[in-house]
Amino acid sequence: MNAKRVDPSNLEAEEALLGAMLLGRDAIQAGADALSSADFWKPAHAAIFDAVLRTFEEAQSVDPVTVSETLRQAGQLEQLGGRAALLRLQAQAPASGNARHYARIVAELAALRRALSLAADLSETAYGGDLSEVESLLALAPERLAAPLGTVDIPME
């Protein structure tokens, strides 16, 4: 029997990190240091991550109300579940002090997804029989496997 494979992901870690980021500056730093929105498996989580970082850059105060406003202004709030979704993330965050651990889990799984994507592209190209295209993909492999990090500069108090 050939079971359908699922991309490596951990929605609980994504949600725990986002909830922790809604609770405090250290968690925002942990997320910004380790991840970009492309590292989230769930698109809604990527959008919330970006909104948290944008809110922080603009307002220096991050909570479900301010992030809701950022998402509302971007026309994304309702499609992401409204402010209630942000409140749920914040309320269910197991421990904001574990944000670096949650971010590491998300980053490691994103790296596995990038490796799988590269492997699939290499396989498809190799079956096409063009060695020069395979060599080109291999030359780009380090860049494709590297994690795109966040760009927020968070001043330490």
C-alpha positions as a Python dict, from the first residue, in 0.01 Angstrom:
ca = {
    (1, 'M'): (0, 0, 0),
    (2, 'N'): (136, 343, -96),
    (3, 'A'): (31, 595, 169),
    (4, 'K'): (13, 961, 73),
    (5, 'R'): (303, 1151, 222),
    (6, 'V'): (249, 1475, 413),
    (7, 'D'): (501, 1758, 418),
    (8, 'P'): (696, 1775, 745),
    (9, 'S'): (519, 2023, 970),
    (10, 'N'): (418, 2084, 1329),
    (11, 'L'): (115, 2309, 1356),
    (12, 'E'): (132, 2302, 1735),
    (13, 'A'): (485, 2447, 1729),
    (14, 'E'): (378, 2714, 1480),
    (15, 'E'): (80, 2809, 1697),
    (16, 'A'): (286, 2800, 2018),
    (17, 'L'): (544, 3033, 1867),
    (18, 'L'): (283, 3277, 1737),
    (19, 'G'): (104, 3276, 2072),
    (20, 'A'): (431, 3340, 2252),
    (21, 'M'): (509, 3625, 2012),
    (22, 'L'): (176, 3782, 2106),
    (23, 'L'): (287, 3767, 2470),
    (24, 'G'): (627, 3931, 2460),
    (25, 'R'): (931, 4092, 2308),
    (26, 'D'): (1170, 3803, 2374),
    (27, 'A'): (949, 3566, 2178),
    (28, 'I'): (929, 3815, 1890),
    (29, 'Q'): (1308, 3827, 1890),
    (30, 'A'): (1327, 3446, 1889),
    (31, 'G'): (1093, 3424, 1591),
    (32, 'A'): (1261, 3705, 1397),
    (33, 'D'): (1607, 3558, 1459),
    (34, 'A'): (1520, 3210, 1336),
    (35, 'L'): (1246, 3237, 1077),
    (36, 'S'): (1081, 3410, 786),
    (37, 'S'): (717, 3374, 697),
    (38, 'A'): (818, 3124, 424),
    (39, 'D'): (913, 2880, 701),
    (40, 'F'): (555, 2835, 817),
    (41, 'W'): (368, 2540, 672),
    (42, 'K'): (24, 2693, 723),
    (43, 'P'): (-26, 3010, 513),
    (44, 'A'): (-243, 3170, 783),
    (45, 'H'): (42, 3131, 1030),
    (46, 'A'): (282, 3295, 785),
    (47, 'A'): (45, 3592, 750),
    (48, 'I'): (13, 3627, 1128),
    (49, 'F'): (391, 3606, 1169),
    (50, 'D'): (439, 3886, 916),
    (51, 'A'): (170, 4094, 1086),
    (52, 'V'): (334, 4052, 1426),
    (53, 'L'): (667, 4171, 1286),
    (54, 'R'): (506, 4463, 1099),
    (55, 'T'): (315, 4564, 1410),
    (56, 'F'): (628, 4553, 1618),
    (57, 'E'): (823, 4760, 1366),
    (58, 'E'): (548, 5022, 1350),
    (59, 'A'): (402, 5038, 1700),
    (60, 'Q'): (659, 4876, 1931),
    (61, 'S'): (360, 4717, 2107),
    (62, 'V'): (236, 4373, 2005),
    (63, 'D'): (-83, 4210, 2129),
    (64, 'P'): (-395, 4063, 1968),
    (65, 'V'): (-556, 4406, 1938),
    (66, 'T'): (-264, 4576, 1761),
    (67, 'V'): (-194, 4277, 1537),
    (68, 'S'): (-566, 4257, 1453),
    (69, 'E'): (-550, 4617, 1337),
    (70, 'T'): (-246, 4545, 1120),
    (71, 'L'): (-428, 4250, 963),
    (72, 'R'): (-749, 4453, 920),
    (73, 'Q'): (-559, 4726, 737),
    (74, 'A'): (-410, 4461, 508),
    (75, 'G'): (-756, 4315, 442),
    (76, 'Q'): (-659, 3981, 599),
    (77, 'L'): (-818, 3981, 943),
    (78, 'E'): (-1148, 3807, 868),
    (79, 'Q'): (-998, 3541, 641),
    (80, 'L'): (-756, 3450, 922),
    (81, 'G'): (-1033, 3405, 1178),
    (82, 'G'): (-1060, 3757, 1318),
    (83, 'R'): (-926, 3881, 1649),
    (84, 'A'): (-1066, 3569, 1816),
    (85, 'A'): (-804, 3358, 1635),
    (86, 'L'): (-525, 3577, 1772),
    (87, 'L'): (-672, 3567, 2122),
    (88, 'R'): (-689, 3187, 2097),
    (89, 'L'): (-324, 3167, 1989),
    (90, 'Q'): (-218, 3388, 2277),
    (91, 'A'): (-430, 3205, 2535),
    (92, 'Q'): (-310, 2861, 2424),
    (93, 'A'): (62, 2944, 2415),
    (94, 'P'): (216, 2680, 2644),
    (95, 'A'): (511, 2894, 2756),
    (96, 'S'): (644, 3216, 2606),
    (97, 'G'): (988, 3131, 2747),
    (98, 'N'): (1007, 2834, 2509),
    (99, 'A'): (974, 3049, 2196),
    (100, 'R'): (1329, 2972, 2075),
    (101, 'H'): (1254, 2601, 2100),
    (102, 'Y'): (928, 2641, 1905),
    (103, 'A'): (1109, 2851, 1643),
    (104, 'R'): (1378, 2583, 1609),
    (105, 'I'): (1114, 2316, 1549),
    (106, 'V'): (947, 2529, 1279),
    (107, 'A'): (1285, 2609, 1119),
    (108, 'E'): (1399, 2246, 1112),
    (109, 'L'): (1077, 2130, 949),
    (110, 'A'): (1096, 2413, 695),
    (111, 'A'): (1450, 2299, 609),
    (112, 'L'): (1318, 1947, 550),
    (113, 'R'): (1046, 2084, 320),
    (114, 'R'): (1307, 2282, 123),
    (115, 'A'): (1519, 1966, 88),
    (116, 'L'): (1218, 1768, -32),
    (117, 'S'): (1132, 2038, -286),
    (118, 'L'): (1487, 2039, -418),
    (119, 'A'): (1492, 1659, -434),
    (120, 'A'): (1164, 1655, -628),
    (121, 'D'): (1294, 1916, -873),
    (122, 'L'): (1619, 1725, -917),
    (123, 'S'): (1432, 1401, -975),
    (124, 'E'): (1197, 1557, -1230),
    (125, 'T'): (1484, 1725, -1411),
    (126, 'A'): (1698, 1409, -1411),
    (127, 'Y'): (1413, 1209, -1562),
    (128, 'G'): (1403, 1474, -1834),
    (129, 'G'): (1754, 1365, -1930),
    (130, 'D'): (1924, 1705, -1939),
    (131, 'L'): (2244, 1681, -1736),
    (132, 'S'): (2320, 2053, -1768),
    (133, 'E'): (1985, 2139, -1604),
    (134, 'V'): (2060, 1895, -1321),
    (135, 'E'): (2403, 2054, -1275),
    (136, 'S'): (2239, 2399, -1265),
    (137, 'L'): (1998, 2284, -995),
    (138, 'L'): (2283, 2133, -795),
    (139, 'A'): (2477, 2460, -820),
    (140, 'L'): (2175, 2643, -674),
    (141, 'A'): (2118, 2380, -403),
    (142, 'P'): (2295, 2564, -119),
    (143, 'E'): (2092, 2877, -187),
    (144, 'R'): (1766, 2683, -207),
    (145, 'L'): (1839, 2496, 115),
    (146, 'A'): (1943, 2804, 313),
    (147, 'A'): (1682, 2947, 547),
    (148, 'P'): (1557, 3296, 464),
    (149, 'L'): (1572, 3477, 797),
    (150, 'G'): (1349, 3752, 921),
    (151, 'T'): (1468, 4109, 884),
    (152, 'V'): (1336, 4276, 1195),
    (153, 'D'): (1594, 4453, 1407),
    (154, 'I'): (1466, 4435, 1762),
    (155, 'P'): (1650, 4664, 2002),
    (156, 'M'): (1737, 4504, 2332),
    (157, 'E'): (1630, 4700, 2638),
}
